[in-house]
CSV table of N, CA and C in Angstrom, one decimal:
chain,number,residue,atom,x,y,z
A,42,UNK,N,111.2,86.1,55.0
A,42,UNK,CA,111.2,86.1,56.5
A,42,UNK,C,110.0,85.3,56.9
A,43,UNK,N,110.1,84.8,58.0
A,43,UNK,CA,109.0,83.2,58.7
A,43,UNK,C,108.3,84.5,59.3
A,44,UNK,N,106.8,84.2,59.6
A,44,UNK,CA,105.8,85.3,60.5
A,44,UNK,C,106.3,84.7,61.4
A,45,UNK,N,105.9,85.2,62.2
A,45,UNK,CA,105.9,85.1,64.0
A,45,UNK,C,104.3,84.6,63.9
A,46,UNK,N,104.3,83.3,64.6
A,46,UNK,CA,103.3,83.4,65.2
A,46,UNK,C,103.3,82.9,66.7
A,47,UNK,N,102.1,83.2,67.9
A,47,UNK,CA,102.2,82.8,68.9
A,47,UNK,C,101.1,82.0,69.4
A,48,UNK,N,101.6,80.3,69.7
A,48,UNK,CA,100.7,79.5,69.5
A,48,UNK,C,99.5,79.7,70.6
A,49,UNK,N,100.0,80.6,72.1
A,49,UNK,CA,99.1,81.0,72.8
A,49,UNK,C,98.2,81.9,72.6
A,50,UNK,N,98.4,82.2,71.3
A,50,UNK,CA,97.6,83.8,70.9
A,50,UNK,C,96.0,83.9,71.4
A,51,UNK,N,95.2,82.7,71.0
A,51,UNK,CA,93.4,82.8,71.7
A,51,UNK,C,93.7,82.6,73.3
A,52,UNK,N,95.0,81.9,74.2
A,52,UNK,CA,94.6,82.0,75.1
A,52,UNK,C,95.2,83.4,75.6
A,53,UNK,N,96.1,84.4,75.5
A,53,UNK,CA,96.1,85.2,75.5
A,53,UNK,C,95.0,86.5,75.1
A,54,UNK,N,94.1,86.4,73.9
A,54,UNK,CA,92.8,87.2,73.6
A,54,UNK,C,91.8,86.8,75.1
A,55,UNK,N,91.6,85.6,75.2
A,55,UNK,CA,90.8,85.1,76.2
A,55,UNK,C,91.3,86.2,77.4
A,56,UNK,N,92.3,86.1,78.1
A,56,UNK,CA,92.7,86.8,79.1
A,56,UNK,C,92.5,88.0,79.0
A,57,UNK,N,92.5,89.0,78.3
A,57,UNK,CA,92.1,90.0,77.6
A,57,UNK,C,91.0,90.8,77.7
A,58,UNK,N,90.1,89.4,77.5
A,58,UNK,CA,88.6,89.7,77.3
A,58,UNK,C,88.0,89.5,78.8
A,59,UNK,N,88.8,88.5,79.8
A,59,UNK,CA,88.4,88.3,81.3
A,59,UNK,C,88.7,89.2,81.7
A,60,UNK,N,90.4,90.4,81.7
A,60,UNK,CA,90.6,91.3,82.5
A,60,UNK,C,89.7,92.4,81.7
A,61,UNK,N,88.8,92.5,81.0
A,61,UNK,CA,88.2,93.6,80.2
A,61,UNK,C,86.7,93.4,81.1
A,62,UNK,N,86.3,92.5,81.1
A,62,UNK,CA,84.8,92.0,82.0
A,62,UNK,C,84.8,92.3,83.5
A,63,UNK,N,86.1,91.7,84.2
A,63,UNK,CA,86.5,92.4,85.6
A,63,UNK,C,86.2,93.8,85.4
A,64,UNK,N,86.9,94.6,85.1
A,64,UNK,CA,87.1,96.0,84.4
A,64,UNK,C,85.9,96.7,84.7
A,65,UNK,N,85.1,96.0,83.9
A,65,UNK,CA,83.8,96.7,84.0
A,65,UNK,C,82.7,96.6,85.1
A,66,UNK,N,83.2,95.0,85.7
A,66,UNK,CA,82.1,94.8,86.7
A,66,UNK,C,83.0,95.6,88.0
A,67,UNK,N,84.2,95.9,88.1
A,67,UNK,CA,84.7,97.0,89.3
A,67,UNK,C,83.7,98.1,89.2
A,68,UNK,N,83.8,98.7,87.3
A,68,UNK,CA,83.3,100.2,87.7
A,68,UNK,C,81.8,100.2,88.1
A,69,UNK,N,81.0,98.9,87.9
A,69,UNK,CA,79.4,99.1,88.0
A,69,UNK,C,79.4,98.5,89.9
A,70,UNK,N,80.7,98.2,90.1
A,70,UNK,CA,80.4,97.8,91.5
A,70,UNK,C,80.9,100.0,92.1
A,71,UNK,N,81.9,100.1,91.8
A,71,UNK,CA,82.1,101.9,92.3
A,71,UNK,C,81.0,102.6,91.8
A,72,UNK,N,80.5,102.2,90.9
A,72,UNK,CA,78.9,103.4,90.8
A,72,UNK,C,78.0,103.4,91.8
A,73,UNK,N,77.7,101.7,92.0
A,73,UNK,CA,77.0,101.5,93.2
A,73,UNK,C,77.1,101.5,94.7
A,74,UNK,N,78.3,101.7,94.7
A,74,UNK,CA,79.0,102.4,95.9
A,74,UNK,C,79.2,103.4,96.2
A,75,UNK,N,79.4,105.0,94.7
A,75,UNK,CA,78.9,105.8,94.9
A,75,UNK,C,77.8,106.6,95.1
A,76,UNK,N,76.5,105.6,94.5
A,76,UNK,CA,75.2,106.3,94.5
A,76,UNK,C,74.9,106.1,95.8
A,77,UNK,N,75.2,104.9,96.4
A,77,UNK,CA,75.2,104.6,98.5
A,77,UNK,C,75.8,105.7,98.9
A,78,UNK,N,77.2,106.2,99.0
A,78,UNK,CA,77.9,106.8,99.5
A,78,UNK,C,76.9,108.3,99.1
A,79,UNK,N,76.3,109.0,97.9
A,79,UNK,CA,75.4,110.2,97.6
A,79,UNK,C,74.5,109.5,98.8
A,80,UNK,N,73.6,108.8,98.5
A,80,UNK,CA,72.8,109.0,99.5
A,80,UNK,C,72.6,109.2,100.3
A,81,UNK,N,73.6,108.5,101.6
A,81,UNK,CA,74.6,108.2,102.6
A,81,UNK,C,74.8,110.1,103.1
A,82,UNK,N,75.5,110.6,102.4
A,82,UNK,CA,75.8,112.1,102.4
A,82,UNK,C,74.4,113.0,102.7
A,83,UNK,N,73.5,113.0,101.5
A,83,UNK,CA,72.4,112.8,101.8
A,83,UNK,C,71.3,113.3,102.9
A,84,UNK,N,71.6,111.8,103.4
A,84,UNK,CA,70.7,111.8,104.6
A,84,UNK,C,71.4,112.3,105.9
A,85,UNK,N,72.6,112.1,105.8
A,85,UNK,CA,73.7,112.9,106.6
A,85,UNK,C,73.3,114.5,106.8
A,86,UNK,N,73.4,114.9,105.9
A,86,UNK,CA,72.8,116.6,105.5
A,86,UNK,C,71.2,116.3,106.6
A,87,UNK,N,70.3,115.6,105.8
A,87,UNK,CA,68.7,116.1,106.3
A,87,UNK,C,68.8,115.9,107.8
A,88,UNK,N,69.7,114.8,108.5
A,88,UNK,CA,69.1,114.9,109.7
A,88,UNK,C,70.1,116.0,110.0
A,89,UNK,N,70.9,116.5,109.7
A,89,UNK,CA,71.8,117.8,111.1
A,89,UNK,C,71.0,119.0,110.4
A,90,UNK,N,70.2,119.1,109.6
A,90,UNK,CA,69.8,120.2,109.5
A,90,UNK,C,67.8,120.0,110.0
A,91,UNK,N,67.9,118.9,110.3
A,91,UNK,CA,66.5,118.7,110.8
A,91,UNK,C,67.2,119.2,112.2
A,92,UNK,N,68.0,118.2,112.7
A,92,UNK,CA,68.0,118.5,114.4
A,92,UNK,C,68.3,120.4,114.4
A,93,UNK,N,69.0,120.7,113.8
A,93,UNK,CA,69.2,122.1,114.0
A,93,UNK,C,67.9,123.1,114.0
A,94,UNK,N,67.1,122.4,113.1
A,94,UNK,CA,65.5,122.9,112.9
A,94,UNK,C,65.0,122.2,114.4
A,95,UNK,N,65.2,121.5,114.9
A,95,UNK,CA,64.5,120.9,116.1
A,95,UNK,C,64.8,121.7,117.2
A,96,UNK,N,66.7,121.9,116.9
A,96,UNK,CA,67.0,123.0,118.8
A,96,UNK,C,66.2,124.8,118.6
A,97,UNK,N,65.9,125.4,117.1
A,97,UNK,CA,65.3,126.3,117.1
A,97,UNK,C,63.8,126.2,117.2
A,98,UNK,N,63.2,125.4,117.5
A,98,UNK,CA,61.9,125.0,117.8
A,98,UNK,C,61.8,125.5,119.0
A,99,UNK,N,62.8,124.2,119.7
A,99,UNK,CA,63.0,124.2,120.7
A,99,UNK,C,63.2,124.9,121.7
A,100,UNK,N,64.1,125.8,121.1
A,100,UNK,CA,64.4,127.6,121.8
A,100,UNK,C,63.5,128.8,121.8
A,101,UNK,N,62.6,128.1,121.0
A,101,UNK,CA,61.8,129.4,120.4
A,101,UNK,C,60.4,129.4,121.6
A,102,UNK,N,59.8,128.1,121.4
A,102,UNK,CA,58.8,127.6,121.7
A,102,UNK,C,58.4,126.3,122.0
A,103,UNK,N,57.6,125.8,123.0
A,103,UNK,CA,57.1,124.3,123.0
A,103,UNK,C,56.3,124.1,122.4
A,104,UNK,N,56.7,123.7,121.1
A,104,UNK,CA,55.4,122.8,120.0
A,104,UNK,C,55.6,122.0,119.9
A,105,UNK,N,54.6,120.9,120.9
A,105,UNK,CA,55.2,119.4,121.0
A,105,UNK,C,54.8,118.9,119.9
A,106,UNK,N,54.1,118.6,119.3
A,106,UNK,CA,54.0,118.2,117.4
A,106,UNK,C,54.8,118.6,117.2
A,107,UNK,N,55.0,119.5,116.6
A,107,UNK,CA,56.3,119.8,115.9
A,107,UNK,C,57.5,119.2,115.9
A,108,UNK,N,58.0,119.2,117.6
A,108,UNK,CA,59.2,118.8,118.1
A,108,UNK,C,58.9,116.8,117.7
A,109,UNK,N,58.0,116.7,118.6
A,109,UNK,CA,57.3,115.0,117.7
A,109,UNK,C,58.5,114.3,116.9
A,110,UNK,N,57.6,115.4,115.5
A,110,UNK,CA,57.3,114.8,114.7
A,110,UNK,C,59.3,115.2,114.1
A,111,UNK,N,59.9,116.0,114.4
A,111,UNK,CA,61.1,116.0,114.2
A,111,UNK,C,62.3,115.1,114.6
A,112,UNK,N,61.8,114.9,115.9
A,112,UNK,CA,62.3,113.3,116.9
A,112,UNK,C,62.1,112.4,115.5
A,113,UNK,N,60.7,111.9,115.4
A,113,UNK,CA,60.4,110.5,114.9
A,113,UNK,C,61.2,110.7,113.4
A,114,UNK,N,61.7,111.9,112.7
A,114,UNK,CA,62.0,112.2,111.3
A,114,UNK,C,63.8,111.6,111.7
A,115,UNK,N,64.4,112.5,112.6
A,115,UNK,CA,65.5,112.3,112.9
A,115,UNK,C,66.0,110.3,113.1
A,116,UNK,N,64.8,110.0,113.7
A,116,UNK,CA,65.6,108.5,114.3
A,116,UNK,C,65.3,107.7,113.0
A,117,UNK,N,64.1,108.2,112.1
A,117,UNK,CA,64.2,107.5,110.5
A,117,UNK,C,65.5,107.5,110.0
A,118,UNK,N,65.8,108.8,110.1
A,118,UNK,CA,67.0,109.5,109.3
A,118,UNK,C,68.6,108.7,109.6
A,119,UNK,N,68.4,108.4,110.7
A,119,UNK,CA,69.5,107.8,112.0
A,119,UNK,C,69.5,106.4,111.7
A,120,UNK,N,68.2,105.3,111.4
A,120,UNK,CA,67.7,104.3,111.0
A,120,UNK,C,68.4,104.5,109.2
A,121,UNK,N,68.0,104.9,108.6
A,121,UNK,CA,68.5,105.3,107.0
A,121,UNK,C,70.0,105.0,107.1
A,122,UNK,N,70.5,106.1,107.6
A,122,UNK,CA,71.9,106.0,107.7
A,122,UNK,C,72.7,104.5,108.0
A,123,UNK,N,72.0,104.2,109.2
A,123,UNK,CA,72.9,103.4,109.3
A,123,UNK,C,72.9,101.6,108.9
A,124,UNK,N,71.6,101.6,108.0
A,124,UNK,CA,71.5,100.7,106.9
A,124,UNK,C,72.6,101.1,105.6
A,125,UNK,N,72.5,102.1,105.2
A,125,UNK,CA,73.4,102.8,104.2
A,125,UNK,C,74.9,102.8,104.7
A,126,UNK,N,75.0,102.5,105.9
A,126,UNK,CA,76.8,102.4,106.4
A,126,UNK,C,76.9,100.6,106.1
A,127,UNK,N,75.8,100.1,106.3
A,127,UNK,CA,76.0,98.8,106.5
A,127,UNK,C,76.5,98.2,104.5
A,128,UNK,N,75.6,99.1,103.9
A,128,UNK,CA,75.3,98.9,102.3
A,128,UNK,C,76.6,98.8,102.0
A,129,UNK,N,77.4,100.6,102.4
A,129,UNK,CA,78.7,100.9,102.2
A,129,UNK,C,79.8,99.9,102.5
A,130,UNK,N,79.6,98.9,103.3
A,130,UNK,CA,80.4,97.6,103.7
A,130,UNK,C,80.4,96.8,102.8
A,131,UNK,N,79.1,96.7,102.4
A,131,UNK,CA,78.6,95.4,101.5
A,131,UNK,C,79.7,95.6,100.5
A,132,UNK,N,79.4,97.0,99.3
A,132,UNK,CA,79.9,96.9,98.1
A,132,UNK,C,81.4,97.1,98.6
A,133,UNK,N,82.0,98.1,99.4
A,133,UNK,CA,83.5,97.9,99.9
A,133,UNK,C,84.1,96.6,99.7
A,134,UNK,N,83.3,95.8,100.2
A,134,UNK,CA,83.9,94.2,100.3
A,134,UNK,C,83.9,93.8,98.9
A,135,UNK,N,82.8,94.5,98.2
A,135,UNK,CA,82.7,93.2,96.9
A,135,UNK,C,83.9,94.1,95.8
A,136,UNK,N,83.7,95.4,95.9
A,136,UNK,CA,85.0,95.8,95.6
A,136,UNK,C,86.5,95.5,95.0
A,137,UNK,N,86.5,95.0,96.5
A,137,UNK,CA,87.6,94.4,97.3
A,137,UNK,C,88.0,93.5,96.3
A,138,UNK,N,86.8,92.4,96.6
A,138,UNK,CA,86.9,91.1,95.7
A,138,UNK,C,87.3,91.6,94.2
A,139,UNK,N,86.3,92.4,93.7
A,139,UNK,CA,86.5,92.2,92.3
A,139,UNK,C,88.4,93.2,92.4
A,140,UNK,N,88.6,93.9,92.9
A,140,UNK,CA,89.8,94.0,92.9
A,140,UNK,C,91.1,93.1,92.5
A,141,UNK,N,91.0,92.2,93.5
A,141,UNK,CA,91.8,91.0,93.9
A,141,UNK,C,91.8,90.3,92.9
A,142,UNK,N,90.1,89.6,92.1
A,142,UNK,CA,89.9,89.1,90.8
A,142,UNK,C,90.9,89.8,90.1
A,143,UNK,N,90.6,91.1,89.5
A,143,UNK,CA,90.9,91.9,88.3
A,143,UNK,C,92.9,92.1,88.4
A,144,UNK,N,93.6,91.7,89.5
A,144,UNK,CA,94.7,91.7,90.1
A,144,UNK,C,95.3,90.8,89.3
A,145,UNK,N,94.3,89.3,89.7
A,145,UNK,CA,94.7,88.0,89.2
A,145,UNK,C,95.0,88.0,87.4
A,146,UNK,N,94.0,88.7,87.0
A,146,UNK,CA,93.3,88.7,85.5
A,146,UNK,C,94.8,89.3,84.9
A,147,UNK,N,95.0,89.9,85.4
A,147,UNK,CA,96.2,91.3,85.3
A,147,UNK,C,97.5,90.4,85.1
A,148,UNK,N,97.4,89.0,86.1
A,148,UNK,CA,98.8,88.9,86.1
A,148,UNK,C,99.1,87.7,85.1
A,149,UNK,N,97.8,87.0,84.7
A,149,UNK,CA,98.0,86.1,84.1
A,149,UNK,C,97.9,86.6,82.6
A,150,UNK,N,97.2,87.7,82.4
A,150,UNK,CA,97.6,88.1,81.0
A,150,UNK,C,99.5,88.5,80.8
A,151,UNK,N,99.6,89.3,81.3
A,151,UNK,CA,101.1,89.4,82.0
A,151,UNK,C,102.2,88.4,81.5
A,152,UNK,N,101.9,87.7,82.3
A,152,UNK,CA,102.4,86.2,82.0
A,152,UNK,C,102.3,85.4,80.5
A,153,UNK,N,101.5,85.5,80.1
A,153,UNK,CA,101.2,85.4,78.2
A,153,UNK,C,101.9,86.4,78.0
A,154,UNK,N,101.9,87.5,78.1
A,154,UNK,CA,102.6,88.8,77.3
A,154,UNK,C,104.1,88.5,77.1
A,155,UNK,N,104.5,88.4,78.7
A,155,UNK,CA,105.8,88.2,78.8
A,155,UNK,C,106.3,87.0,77.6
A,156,UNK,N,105.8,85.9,78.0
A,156,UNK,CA,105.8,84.5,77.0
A,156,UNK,C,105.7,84.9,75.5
A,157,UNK,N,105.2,85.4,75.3
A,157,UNK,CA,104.6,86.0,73.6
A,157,UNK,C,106.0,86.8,73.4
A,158,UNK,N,106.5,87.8,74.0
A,158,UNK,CA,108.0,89.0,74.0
A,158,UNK,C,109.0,87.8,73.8
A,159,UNK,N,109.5,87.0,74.7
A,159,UNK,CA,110.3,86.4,75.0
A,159,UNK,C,110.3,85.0,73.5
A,160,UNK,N,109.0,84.5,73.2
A,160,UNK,CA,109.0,84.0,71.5
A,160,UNK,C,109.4,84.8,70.8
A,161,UNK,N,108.8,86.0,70.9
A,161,UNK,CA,109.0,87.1,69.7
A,161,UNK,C,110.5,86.9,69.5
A,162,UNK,N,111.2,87.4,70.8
A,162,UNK,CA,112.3,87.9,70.3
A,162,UNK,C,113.4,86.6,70.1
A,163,UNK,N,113.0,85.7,70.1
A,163,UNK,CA,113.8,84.3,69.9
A,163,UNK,C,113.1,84.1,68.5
A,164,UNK,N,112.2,84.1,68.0
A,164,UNK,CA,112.0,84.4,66.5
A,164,UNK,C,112.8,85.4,65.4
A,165,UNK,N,112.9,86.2,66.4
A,165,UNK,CA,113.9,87.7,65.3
A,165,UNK,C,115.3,87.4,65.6
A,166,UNK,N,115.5,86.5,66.6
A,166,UNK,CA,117.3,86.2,66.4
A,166,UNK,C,116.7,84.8,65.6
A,167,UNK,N,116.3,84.3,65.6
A,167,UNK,CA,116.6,83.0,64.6
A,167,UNK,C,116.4,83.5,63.1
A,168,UNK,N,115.2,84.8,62.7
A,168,UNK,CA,115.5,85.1,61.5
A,168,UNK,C,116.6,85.7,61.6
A,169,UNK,N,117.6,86.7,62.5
A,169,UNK,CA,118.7,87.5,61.8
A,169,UNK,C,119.9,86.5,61.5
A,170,UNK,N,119.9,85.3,62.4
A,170,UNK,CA,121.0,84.2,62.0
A,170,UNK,C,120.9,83.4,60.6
A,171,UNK,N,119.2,83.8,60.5
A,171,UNK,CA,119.3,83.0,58.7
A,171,UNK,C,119.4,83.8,58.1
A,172,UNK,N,119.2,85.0,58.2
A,172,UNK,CA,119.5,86.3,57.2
A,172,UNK,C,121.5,86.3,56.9
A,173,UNK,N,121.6,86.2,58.3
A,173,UNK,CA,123.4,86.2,58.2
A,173,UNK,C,123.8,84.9,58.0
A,174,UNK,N,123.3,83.6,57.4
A,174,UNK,CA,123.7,82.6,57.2
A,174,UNK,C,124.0,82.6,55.6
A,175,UNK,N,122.5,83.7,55.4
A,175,UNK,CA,122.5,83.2,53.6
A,175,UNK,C,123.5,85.1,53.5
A,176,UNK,N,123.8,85.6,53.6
A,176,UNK,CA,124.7,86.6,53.5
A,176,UNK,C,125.9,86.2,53.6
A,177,UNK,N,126.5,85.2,54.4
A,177,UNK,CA,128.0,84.7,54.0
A,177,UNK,C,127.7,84.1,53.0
A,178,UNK,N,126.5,83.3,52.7
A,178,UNK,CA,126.7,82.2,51.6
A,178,UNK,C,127.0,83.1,50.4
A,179,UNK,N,126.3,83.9,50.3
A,179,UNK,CA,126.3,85.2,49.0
A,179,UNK,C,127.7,85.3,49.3
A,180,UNK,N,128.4,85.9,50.4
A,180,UNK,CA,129.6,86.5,50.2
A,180,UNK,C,130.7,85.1,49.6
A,181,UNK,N,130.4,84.1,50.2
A,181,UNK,CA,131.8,82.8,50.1
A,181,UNK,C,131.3,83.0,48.8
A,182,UNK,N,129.6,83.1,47.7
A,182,UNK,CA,129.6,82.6,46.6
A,182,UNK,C,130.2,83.7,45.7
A,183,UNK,N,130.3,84.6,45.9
A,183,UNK,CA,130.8,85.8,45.2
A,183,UNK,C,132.4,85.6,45.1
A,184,UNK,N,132.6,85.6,46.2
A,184,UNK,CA,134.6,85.6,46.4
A,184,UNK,C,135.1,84.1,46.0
A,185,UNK,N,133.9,83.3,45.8
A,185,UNK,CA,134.5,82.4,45.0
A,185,UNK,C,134.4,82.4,43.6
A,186,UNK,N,133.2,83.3,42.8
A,186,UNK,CA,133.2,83.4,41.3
A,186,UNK,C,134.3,84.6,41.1
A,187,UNK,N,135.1,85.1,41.8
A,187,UNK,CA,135.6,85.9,42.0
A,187,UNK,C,137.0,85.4,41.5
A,188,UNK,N,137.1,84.3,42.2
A,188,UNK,CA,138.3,83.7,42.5
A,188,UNK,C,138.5,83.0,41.0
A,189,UNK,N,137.8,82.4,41.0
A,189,UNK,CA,137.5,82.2,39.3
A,189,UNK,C,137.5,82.4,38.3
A,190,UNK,N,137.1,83.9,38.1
A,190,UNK,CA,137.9,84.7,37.0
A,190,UNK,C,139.1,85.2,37.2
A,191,UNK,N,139.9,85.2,37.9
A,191,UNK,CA,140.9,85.8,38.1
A,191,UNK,C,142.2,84.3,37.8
A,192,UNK,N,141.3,82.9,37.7
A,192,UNK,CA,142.6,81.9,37.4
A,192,UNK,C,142.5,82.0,36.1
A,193,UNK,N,143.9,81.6,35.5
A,193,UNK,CA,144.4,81.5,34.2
A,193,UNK,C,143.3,80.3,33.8
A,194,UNK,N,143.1,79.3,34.0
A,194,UNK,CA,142.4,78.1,33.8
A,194,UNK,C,141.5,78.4,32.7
């Protein structure tokens, strides 16, 4: 029996190794998107639990330091945040992108695969047609030594 072989086979590994690179730079882009998004949460937490420390100040007593210095902590906090919404855009988009990349990577290996199945299987009918070519030839050659002993001649 003839191997199979597929003459696209490196550019097919190649593809492989691109959708395997995408792959990886998605997941180091969602890490970085999640350690924004931790932060993000975060600072979310410190300021509503600062302001809530600020209205019991506030209720209790006028300590204007106090209260101050809780203001200027809060609009840091408010400032933090909403660099960290902006971050959250950034990597969202690049995401995105490597998405769309890793999409492409996807389809074009795909496409080799398919091409590679579709040789294969046009390989395995042309061996089973030579397999059943030399199996009549066996059978015509048999039924004709066959035929052969059986004449008076």
């Amino acid at each position: 029996m003839k191997k199979f072989s597929f003459g696209l086979q490196s550019v097919l590994n190649l593809r492989e190794q691109e959708e395997t690179l995408v792959q990886k730079e998605l997941a180091k882009l969602q890490h970085k998107y999640n350690q924004v998004k931790n932060n993000l949460d975060r600072y979310k937490t410190k300021k509503q639990n600062c302001q809530q420390q600020l209205e019991r100040v506030e209720a209790e007593e006028i300590d204007l330091f106090s209260a101050l210095r809780a203001r200027n902590y809060i609009k840091y906090l408010t400032e933090e945040i909403e660099e960290l919404l902006l971050q959250l855009e950034y990597w969202e988009d690049k995401i995105e992108q490597c998405r769309i990349r890793l999409l492409e990577k996807v389809k074009e290996k795909k496409t080799l695969v398919k091409l590679k199945d579709q040789q294969y299987e046009g390989h395995l009918e042309e061996v089973l047609q030579e397999e059943q070519k030399i199996n009549d030839e066996l059978a015509i050659n048999l039924f004709n030594h066959q035929g052969s002993k059986g004449s008076i001649f």
